[in-house]
């Protein structure tokens, strides 16, 4: 069993400039898609500014915090219980 688990060791990972550049490019597109989603949401200008600041100031945490607010209620009626209706 330990032989199988040793195959998944991170010791063999080679961090070089190509891997780092690829990670940065992927993260740039994640942030770009998140900011695009924020601009398409029916937020007020203050809410939109708040989410843009949160996503850019706290990159990973900000995207994860924004995730529940990114769903459109019309597409998922079962999620309507999570938000207060206006």
mmCIF file of N, CA, C and O in Angstrom:
data_model
loop_
_atom_site.group_PDB
_atom_site.id
_atom_site.type_symbol
_atom_site.label_atom_id
_atom_site.label_comp_id
_atom_site.label_asym_id
_atom_site.label_seq_id
_atom_site.Cartn_x
_atom_site.Cartn_y
_atom_site.Cartn_z
ATOM 1 N N UNK A 1 0.825 -1.198 0.000
ATOM 2 C CA UNK A 1 0.000 0.000 0.000
ATOM 3 C C UNK A 1 0.865 1.256 0.000
ATOM 4 O O UNK A 1 0.562 2.219 -0.673
ATOM 5 N N UNK A 2 1.950 1.237 0.776
ATOM 6 C CA UNK A 2 2.811 2.418 0.830
ATOM 7 C C UNK A 2 3.511 2.658 -0.498
ATOM 8 O O UNK A 2 3.856 3.785 -0.830
ATOM 9 N N UNK A 3 3.755 1.584 -1.269
ATOM 10 C CA UNK A 3 4.358 1.728 -2.583
ATOM 11 C C UNK A 3 3.460 2.515 -3.528
ATOM 12 O O UNK A 3 3.933 3.323 -4.336
ATOM 13 N N UNK A 4 2.164 2.295 -3.421
ATOM 14 C CA UNK A 4 1.201 3.030 -4.262
ATOM 15 C C UNK A 4 1.154 4.494 -3.842
ATOM 16 O O UNK A 4 1.130 5.397 -4.679
ATOM 17 N N UNK A 5 1.153 4.741 -2.548
ATOM 18 C CA UNK A 5 1.087 6.125 -2.060
ATOM 19 C C UNK A 5 2.361 6.897 -2.364
ATOM 20 O O UNK A 5 2.324 8.116 -2.546
ATOM 21 N N UNK A 6 3.503 6.217 -2.417
ATOM 22 C CA UNK A 6 4.763 6.895 -2.717
ATOM 23 C C UNK A 6 4.833 7.389 -4.156
ATOM 24 O O UNK A 6 5.627 8.270 -4.475
ATOM 25 N N UNK A 7 4.012 6.841 -5.026
ATOM 26 C CA UNK A 7 3.977 7.307 -6.409
ATOM 27 C C UNK A 7 3.470 8.747 -6.515
ATOM 28 O O UNK A 7 3.777 9.447 -7.459
ATOM 29 N N UNK A 8 2.684 9.150 -5.548
ATOM 30 C CA UNK A 8 2.080 10.470 -5.589
ATOM 31 C C UNK A 8 2.859 11.501 -4.785
ATOM 32 O O UNK A 8 2.331 12.491 -4.343
ATOM 33 N N UNK A 9 4.108 11.288 -4.618
ATOM 34 C CA UNK A 9 4.971 12.211 -3.905
ATOM 35 C C UNK A 9 5.193 13.469 -4.735
ATOM 36 O O UNK A 9 5.229 13.424 -5.963
ATOM 37 N N UNK A 10 5.363 14.590 -4.071
ATOM 38 C CA UNK A 10 5.632 15.845 -4.777
ATOM 39 C C UNK A 10 7.132 16.090 -4.935
ATOM 40 O O UNK A 10 7.533 17.132 -5.411
ATOM 41 N N UNK A 11 7.945 15.137 -4.564
ATOM 42 C CA UNK A 11 9.387 15.303 -4.701
ATOM 43 C C UNK A 11 9.826 15.377 -6.163
ATOM 44 O O UNK A 11 10.835 15.988 -6.482
ATOM 45 N N UNK A 12 9.092 14.756 -7.053
ATOM 46 C CA UNK A 12 9.480 14.701 -8.459
ATOM 47 C C UNK A 12 9.065 15.949 -9.239
ATOM 48 O O UNK A 12 9.410 16.087 -10.398
ATOM 49 N N UNK A 13 8.326 16.841 -8.628
ATOM 50 C CA UNK A 13 7.859 18.035 -9.331
ATOM 51 C C UNK A 13 9.034 18.987 -9.553
ATOM 52 O O UNK A 13 9.776 19.315 -8.641
ATOM 53 N N UNK A 14 9.185 19.402 -10.765
ATOM 54 C CA UNK A 14 10.254 20.339 -11.121
ATOM 55 C C UNK A 14 9.644 21.723 -11.323
ATOM 56 O O UNK A 14 8.882 21.942 -12.255
ATOM 57 N N UNK A 15 9.947 22.627 -10.445
ATOM 58 C CA UNK A 15 9.473 24.003 -10.573
ATOM 59 C C UNK A 15 10.503 24.786 -11.368
ATOM 60 O O UNK A 15 11.588 25.058 -10.890
ATOM 61 N N UNK A 16 10.156 25.112 -12.606
ATOM 62 C CA UNK A 16 11.045 25.921 -13.421
ATOM 63 C C UNK A 16 10.247 27.110 -13.957
ATOM 64 O O UNK A 16 9.072 27.289 -13.629
ATOM 65 N N UNK A 17 10.868 27.902 -14.778
ATOM 66 C CA UNK A 17 10.213 29.117 -15.253
ATOM 67 C C UNK A 17 9.007 28.817 -16.127
ATOM 68 O O UNK A 17 8.043 29.575 -16.118
ATOM 69 N N UNK A 18 9.022 27.720 -16.866
ATOM 70 C CA UNK A 18 7.880 27.373 -17.701
ATOM 71 C C UNK A 18 6.657 27.023 -16.859
ATOM 72 O O UNK A 18 5.545 27.437 -17.169
ATOM 73 N N UNK A 19 6.863 26.270 -15.800
ATOM 74 C CA UNK A 19 5.755 25.894 -14.924
ATOM 75 C C UNK A 19 5.204 27.127 -14.227
ATOM 76 O O UNK A 19 3.980 27.321 -14.145
ATOM 77 N N UNK A 20 6.084 27.978 -13.734
ATOM 78 C CA UNK A 20 5.645 29.198 -13.048
ATOM 79 C C UNK A 20 4.918 30.125 -14.013
ATOM 80 O O UNK A 20 3.871 30.690 -13.678
ATOM 81 N N UNK A 21 5.424 30.269 -15.232
ATOM 82 C CA UNK A 21 4.763 31.114 -16.228
ATOM 83 C C UNK A 21 3.386 30.570 -16.579
ATOM 84 O O UNK A 21 2.425 31.335 -16.724
ATOM 85 N N UNK A 22 3.269 29.269 -16.693
ATOM 86 C CA UNK A 22 1.978 28.641 -16.993
ATOM 87 C C UNK A 22 0.987 28.876 -15.845
ATOM 88 O O UNK A 22 -0.188 29.174 -16.090
ATOM 89 N N UNK A 23 1.455 28.749 -14.615
ATOM 90 C CA UNK A 23 0.593 28.989 -13.462
ATOM 91 C C UNK A 23 0.125 30.441 -13.422
ATOM 92 O O UNK A 23 -1.048 30.713 -13.121
ATOM 93 N N UNK A 24 1.001 31.370 -13.728
ATOM 94 C CA UNK A 24 0.647 32.790 -13.728
ATOM 95 C C UNK A 24 -0.370 33.089 -14.827
ATOM 96 O O UNK A 24 -1.346 33.826 -14.601
ATOM 97 N N UNK A 25 -0.181 32.499 -16.001
ATOM 98 C CA UNK A 25 -1.122 32.727 -17.103
ATOM 99 C C UNK A 25 -2.502 32.162 -16.770
ATOM 100 O O UNK A 25 -3.529 32.817 -16.992
ATOM 101 N N UNK A 26 -2.541 30.968 -16.208
ATOM 102 C CA UNK A 26 -3.823 30.369 -15.819
ATOM 103 C C UNK A 26 -4.496 31.206 -14.755
ATOM 104 O O UNK A 26 -5.702 31.477 -14.808
ATOM 105 N N UNK A 27 -3.733 31.677 -13.751
ATOM 106 C CA UNK A 27 -4.315 32.495 -12.688
ATOM 107 C C UNK A 27 -4.816 33.831 -13.242
ATOM 108 O O UNK A 27 -5.856 34.332 -12.822
ATOM 109 N N UNK A 28 -4.108 34.409 -14.211
ATOM 110 C CA UNK A 28 -4.548 35.644 -14.846
ATOM 111 C C UNK A 28 -5.916 35.451 -15.501
ATOM 112 O O UNK A 28 -6.804 36.293 -15.372
ATOM 113 N N UNK A 29 -6.107 34.319 -16.187
ATOM 114 C CA UNK A 29 -7.394 34.059 -16.828
ATOM 115 C C UNK A 29 -8.501 33.784 -15.812
ATOM 116 O O UNK A 29 -9.655 34.143 -16.043
ATOM 117 N N UNK A 30 -8.174 33.168 -14.686
ATOM 118 C CA UNK A 30 -9.171 32.962 -13.627
ATOM 119 C C UNK A 30 -9.641 34.310 -13.083
ATOM 120 O O UNK A 30 -10.842 34.551 -12.916
ATOM 121 N N UNK A 31 -8.701 35.209 -12.815
ATOM 122 C CA UNK A 31 -9.053 36.548 -12.320
ATOM 123 C C UNK A 31 -9.845 37.313 -13.382
ATOM 124 O O UNK A 31 -10.831 37.989 -13.070
ATOM 125 N N UNK A 32 -9.439 37.206 -14.631
ATOM 126 C CA UNK A 32 -10.145 37.877 -15.722
ATOM 127 C C UNK A 32 -11.588 37.381 -15.838
ATOM 128 O O UNK A 32 -12.516 38.189 -15.978
ATOM 129 N N UNK A 33 -11.801 36.093 -15.754
ATOM 130 C CA UNK A 33 -13.155 35.534 -15.806
ATOM 131 C C UNK A 33 -13.985 35.954 -14.597
ATOM 132 O O UNK A 33 -15.185 36.233 -14.722
ATOM 133 N N UNK A 34 -13.362 36.012 -13.436
ATOM 134 C CA UNK A 34 -14.069 36.441 -12.232
ATOM 135 C C UNK A 34 -14.488 37.902 -12.336
ATOM 136 O O UNK A 34 -15.625 38.254 -12.012
ATOM 137 N N UNK A 35 -13.584 38.756 -12.814
ATOM 138 C CA UNK A 35 -13.931 40.174 -12.973
ATOM 139 C C UNK A 35 -15.004 40.352 -14.043
ATOM 140 O O UNK A 35 -15.896 41.207 -13.898
ATOM 141 N N UNK A 36 -14.969 39.556 -15.080
ATOM 142 C CA UNK A 36 -16.013 39.603 -16.099
ATOM 143 C C UNK A 36 -17.358 39.185 -15.510
ATOM 144 O O UNK A 36 -18.391 39.789 -15.814
ATOM 145 N N UNK A 37 -17.346 38.168 -14.672
ATOM 146 C CA UNK A 37 -18.573 37.721 -14.021
ATOM 147 C C UNK A 37 -19.129 38.790 -13.084
ATOM 148 O O UNK A 37 -20.341 38.991 -13.010
ATOM 149 N N UNK A 38 -18.251 39.474 -12.375
ATOM 150 C CA UNK A 38 -18.692 40.538 -11.466
ATOM 151 C C UNK A 38 -19.369 41.653 -12.256
ATOM 152 O O UNK A 38 -20.408 42.170 -11.838
ATOM 153 N N UNK A 39 -18.823 42.003 -13.406
ATOM 154 C CA UNK A 39 -19.415 43.070 -14.208
ATOM 155 C C UNK A 39 -20.748 42.678 -14.819
ATOM 156 O O UNK A 39 -21.550 43.546 -15.153
ATOM 157 N N UNK A 40 -21.016 41.387 -14.968
ATOM 158 C CA UNK A 40 -22.277 40.930 -15.548
ATOM 159 C C UNK A 40 -23.373 40.728 -14.507
ATOM 160 O O UNK A 40 -24.529 40.545 -14.868
ATOM 161 N N UNK A 41 -23.019 40.747 -13.237
ATOM 162 C CA UNK A 41 -24.002 40.548 -12.178
ATOM 163 C C UNK A 41 -24.821 41.820 -11.958
ATOM 164 O O UNK A 41 -24.336 42.922 -12.171
ATOM 165 N N UNK A 42 -26.058 41.663 -11.496
ATOM 166 C CA UNK A 42 -26.887 42.847 -11.237
ATOM 167 C C UNK A 42 -26.577 43.494 -9.881
ATOM 168 O O UNK A 42 -27.440 43.630 -9.022
ATOM 169 N N UNK A 43 -25.327 43.878 -9.693
ATOM 170 C CA UNK A 43 -24.896 44.520 -8.461
ATOM 171 C C UNK A 43 -25.013 46.029 -8.606
ATOM 172 O O UNK A 43 -24.968 46.573 -9.709
ATOM 173 N N UNK A 44 -25.097 46.700 -7.466
ATOM 174 C CA UNK A 44 -24.983 48.150 -7.478
ATOM 175 C C UNK A 44 -23.514 48.495 -7.697
ATOM 176 O O UNK A 44 -22.637 47.635 -7.615
ATOM 177 N N UNK A 45 -23.244 49.756 -7.961
ATOM 178 C CA UNK A 45 -21.850 50.142 -8.218
ATOM 179 C C UNK A 45 -20.981 49.943 -6.980
ATOM 180 O O UNK A 45 -19.808 49.570 -7.100
ATOM 181 N N UNK A 46 -21.541 50.135 -5.787
ATOM 182 C CA UNK A 46 -20.775 49.909 -4.557
ATOM 183 C C UNK A 46 -20.475 48.420 -4.354
ATOM 184 O O UNK A 46 -19.368 48.058 -3.957
ATOM 185 N N UNK A 47 -21.460 47.574 -4.626
ATOM 186 C CA UNK A 47 -21.237 46.133 -4.500
ATOM 187 C C UNK A 47 -20.207 45.651 -5.521
ATOM 188 O O UNK A 47 -19.342 44.837 -5.204
ATOM 189 N N UNK A 48 -20.323 46.160 -6.738
ATOM 190 C CA UNK A 48 -19.380 45.767 -7.798
ATOM 191 C C UNK A 48 -17.957 46.177 -7.417
ATOM 192 O O UNK A 48 -17.019 45.396 -7.538
ATOM 193 N N UNK A 49 -17.793 47.410 -6.927
ATOM 194 C CA UNK A 49 -16.474 47.881 -6.498
ATOM 195 C C UNK A 49 -15.949 47.048 -5.338
ATOM 196 O O UNK A 49 -14.765 46.693 -5.299
ATOM 197 N N UNK A 50 -16.817 46.708 -4.391
ATOM 198 C CA UNK A 50 -16.419 45.882 -3.257
ATOM 199 C C UNK A 50 -15.875 44.537 -3.725
ATOM 200 O O UNK A 50 -14.802 44.100 -3.292
ATOM 201 N N UNK A 51 -16.600 43.856 -4.632
ATOM 202 C CA UNK A 51 -16.161 42.544 -5.087
ATOM 203 C C UNK A 51 -14.893 42.624 -5.921
ATOM 204 O O UNK A 51 -14.038 41.743 -5.845
ATOM 205 N N UNK A 52 -14.736 43.668 -6.710
ATOM 206 C CA UNK A 52 -13.511 43.835 -7.488
ATOM 207 C C UNK A 52 -12.325 44.004 -6.559
ATOM 208 O O UNK A 52 -11.265 43.414 -6.762
ATOM 209 N N UNK A 53 -12.493 44.791 -5.511
ATOM 210 C CA UNK A 53 -11.405 45.001 -4.547
ATOM 211 C C UNK A 53 -11.090 43.709 -3.801
ATOM 212 O O UNK A 53 -9.925 43.352 -3.615
ATOM 213 N N UNK A 54 -12.128 42.984 -3.376
ATOM 214 C CA UNK A 54 -11.910 41.731 -2.640
ATOM 215 C C UNK A 54 -11.188 40.706 -3.511
ATOM 216 O O UNK A 54 -10.229 40.066 -3.065
ATOM 217 N N UNK A 55 -11.620 40.571 -4.759
ATOM 218 C CA UNK A 55 -11.016 39.567 -5.648
ATOM 219 C C UNK A 55 -9.573 39.922 -5.981
ATOM 220 O O UNK A 55 -8.712 39.049 -6.030
ATOM 221 N N UNK A 56 -9.287 41.201 -6.176
ATOM 222 C CA UNK A 56 -7.921 41.574 -6.532
ATOM 223 C C UNK A 56 -7.006 41.670 -5.313
ATOM 224 O O UNK A 56 -5.812 41.389 -5.425
ATOM 225 N N UNK A 57 -7.529 42.045 -4.153
ATOM 226 C CA UNK A 57 -6.696 42.182 -2.960
ATOM 227 C C UNK A 57 -6.370 40.830 -2.323
ATOM 228 O O UNK A 57 -5.281 40.636 -1.794
ATOM 229 N N UNK A 58 -7.326 39.919 -2.352
ATOM 230 C CA UNK A 58 -7.148 38.585 -1.773
ATOM 231 C C UNK A 58 -7.388 37.558 -2.872
ATOM 232 O O UNK A 58 -8.480 36.991 -2.964
ATOM 233 N N UNK A 59 -6.392 37.299 -3.710
ATOM 234 C CA UNK A 59 -6.628 36.529 -4.938
ATOM 235 C C UNK A 59 -7.352 35.201 -4.758
ATOM 236 O O UNK A 59 -8.428 35.021 -5.292
ATOM 237 N N UNK A 60 -6.853 34.272 -4.021
ATOM 238 C CA UNK A 60 -7.500 32.971 -3.908
ATOM 239 C C UNK A 60 -8.735 33.039 -3.018
ATOM 240 O O UNK A 60 -9.810 32.556 -3.377
ATOM 241 N N UNK A 61 -8.615 33.677 -1.883
ATOM 242 C CA UNK A 61 -9.731 33.776 -0.947
ATOM 243 C C UNK A 61 -10.866 34.610 -1.551
ATOM 244 O O UNK A 61 -12.043 34.271 -1.396
ATOM 245 N N UNK A 62 -10.521 35.682 -2.257
ATOM 246 C CA UNK A 62 -11.539 36.537 -2.861
ATOM 247 C C UNK A 62 -12.372 35.811 -3.895
ATOM 248 O O UNK A 62 -13.595 35.949 -3.937
ATOM 249 N N UNK A 63 -11.719 35.007 -4.719
ATOM 250 C CA UNK A 63 -12.456 34.234 -5.728
ATOM 251 C C UNK A 63 -13.358 33.214 -5.050
ATOM 252 O O UNK A 63 -14.511 33.021 -5.454
ATOM 253 N N UNK A 64 -12.874 32.566 -4.010
ATOM 254 C CA UNK A 64 -13.698 31.588 -3.295
ATOM 255 C C UNK A 64 -14.862 32.245 -2.568
ATOM 256 O O UNK A 64 -15.954 31.675 -2.497
ATOM 257 N N UNK A 65 -14.656 33.448 -2.029
ATOM 258 C CA UNK A 65 -15.750 34.167 -1.374
ATOM 259 C C UNK A 65 -16.810 34.621 -2.378
ATOM 260 O O UNK A 65 -17.993 34.646 -2.070
ATOM 261 N N UNK A 66 -16.377 34.981 -3.566
ATOM 262 C CA UNK A 66 -17.312 35.449 -4.591
ATOM 263 C C UNK A 66 -18.117 34.315 -5.220
ATOM 264 O O UNK A 66 -19.217 34.528 -5.720
ATOM 265 N N UNK A 67 -17.614 33.109 -5.174
ATOM 266 C CA UNK A 67 -18.232 31.978 -5.855
ATOM 267 C C UNK A 67 -19.721 31.799 -5.552
ATOM 268 O O UNK A 67 -20.519 31.633 -6.479
ATOM 269 N N UNK A 68 -20.187 31.839 -4.295
ATOM 270 C CA UNK A 68 -21.630 31.670 -4.059
ATOM 271 C C UNK A 68 -22.482 32.799 -4.654
ATOM 272 O O UNK A 68 -23.653 32.597 -4.957
ATOM 273 N N UNK A 69 -21.905 33.972 -4.838
ATOM 274 C CA UNK A 69 -22.649 35.095 -5.384
ATOM 275 C C UNK A 69 -22.636 35.121 -6.908
ATOM 276 O O UNK A 69 -23.298 35.940 -7.523
ATOM 277 N N UNK A 70 -21.876 34.241 -7.521
ATOM 278 C CA UNK A 70 -21.748 34.247 -8.973
ATOM 279 C C UNK A 70 -22.877 33.499 -9.673
ATOM 280 O O UNK A 70 -23.048 33.649 -10.875
ATOM 281 N N UNK A 71 -23.638 32.711 -8.953
ATOM 282 C CA UNK A 71 -24.731 31.960 -9.566
ATOM 283 C C UNK A 71 -25.924 32.863 -9.819
ATOM 284 O O UNK A 71 -26.258 33.719 -9.001
ATOM 285 N N UNK A 72 -26.572 32.656 -10.950
ATOM 286 C CA UNK A 72 -27.807 33.387 -11.249
ATOM 287 C C UNK A 72 -28.966 32.626 -10.628
ATOM 288 O O UNK A 72 -29.152 31.444 -10.871
ATOM 289 N N UNK A 73 -29.755 33.312 -9.845
ATOM 290 C CA UNK A 73 -30.867 32.687 -9.134
ATOM 291 C C UNK A 73 -31.895 32.119 -10.111
ATOM 292 O O UNK A 73 -32.495 31.083 -9.853
ATOM 293 N N UNK A 74 -32.075 32.782 -11.251
ATOM 294 C CA UNK A 74 -33.067 32.321 -12.220
ATOM 295 C C UNK A 74 -32.703 30.941 -12.766
ATOM 296 O O UNK A 74 -33.574 30.136 -13.075
ATOM 297 N N UNK A 75 -31.421 30.672 -12.888
ATOM 298 C CA UNK A 75 -30.976 29.396 -13.436
ATOM 299 C C UNK A 75 -31.046 28.267 -12.406
ATOM 300 O O UNK A 75 -31.155 27.103 -12.783
ATOM 301 N N UNK A 76 -30.960 28.616 -11.133
ATOM 302 C CA UNK A 76 -30.959 27.627 -10.067
ATOM 303 C C UNK A 76 -31.997 28.003 -9.014
ATOM 304 O O UNK A 76 -31.680 28.628 -7.999
ATOM 305 N N UNK A 77 -33.265 27.644 -9.207
ATOM 306 C CA UNK A 77 -34.306 28.043 -8.244
ATOM 307 C C UNK A 77 -34.102 27.450 -6.856
ATOM 308 O O UNK A 77 -34.544 28.026 -5.862
ATOM 309 N N UNK A 78 -33.409 26.328 -6.760
ATOM 310 C CA UNK A 78 -33.183 25.740 -5.440
ATOM 311 C C UNK A 78 -32.207 26.565 -4.610
ATOM 312 O O UNK A 78 -32.168 26.446 -3.389
ATOM 313 N N UNK A 79 -31.414 27.427 -5.256
ATOM 314 C CA UNK A 79 -30.485 28.278 -4.524
ATOM 315 C C UNK A 79 -31.145 29.562 -4.027
ATOM 316 O O UNK A 79 -30.509 30.346 -3.339
ATOM 317 N N UNK A 80 -32.397 29.777 -4.358
ATOM 318 C CA UNK A 80 -33.087 31.002 -3.952
ATOM 319 C C UNK A 80 -33.204 31.116 -2.437
ATOM 320 O O UNK A 80 -33.336 32.203 -1.899
ATOM 321 N N UNK A 81 -33.147 30.001 -1.753
ATOM 322 C CA UNK A 81 -33.240 30.028 -0.294
ATOM 323 C C UNK A 81 -32.000 30.632 0.343
ATOM 324 O O UNK A 81 -32.049 31.093 1.483
ATOM 325 N N UNK A 82 -30.886 30.650 -0.381
ATOM 326 C CA UNK A 82 -29.634 31.175 0.174
ATOM 327 C C UNK A 82 -29.590 32.688 0.208
ATOM 328 O O UNK A 82 -28.883 33.269 1.009
ATOM 329 N N UNK A 83 -30.320 33.327 -0.706
ATOM 330 C CA UNK A 83 -30.318 34.798 -0.759
ATOM 331 C C UNK A 83 -31.663 35.330 -0.322
ATOM 332 O O UNK A 83 -32.693 34.713 -0.502
ATOM 333 N N UNK A 84 -31.645 36.521 0.226
ATOM 334 C CA UNK A 84 -32.880 37.192 0.591
ATOM 335 C C UNK A 84 -33.487 37.829 -0.653
ATOM 336 O O UNK A 84 -32.786 38.406 -1.470
ATOM 337 N N UNK A 85 -34.787 37.716 -0.788
ATOM 338 C CA UNK A 85 -35.436 38.336 -1.946
ATOM 339 C C UNK A 85 -35.657 39.820 -1.677
ATOM 340 O O UNK A 85 -35.815 40.260 -0.541
ATOM 341 N N UNK A 86 -35.670 40.593 -2.771
ATOM 342 C CA UNK A 86 -35.831 42.051 -2.637
ATOM 343 C C UNK A 86 -37.281 42.445 -2.555
ATOM 344 O O UNK A 86 -38.158 41.864 -3.052
#
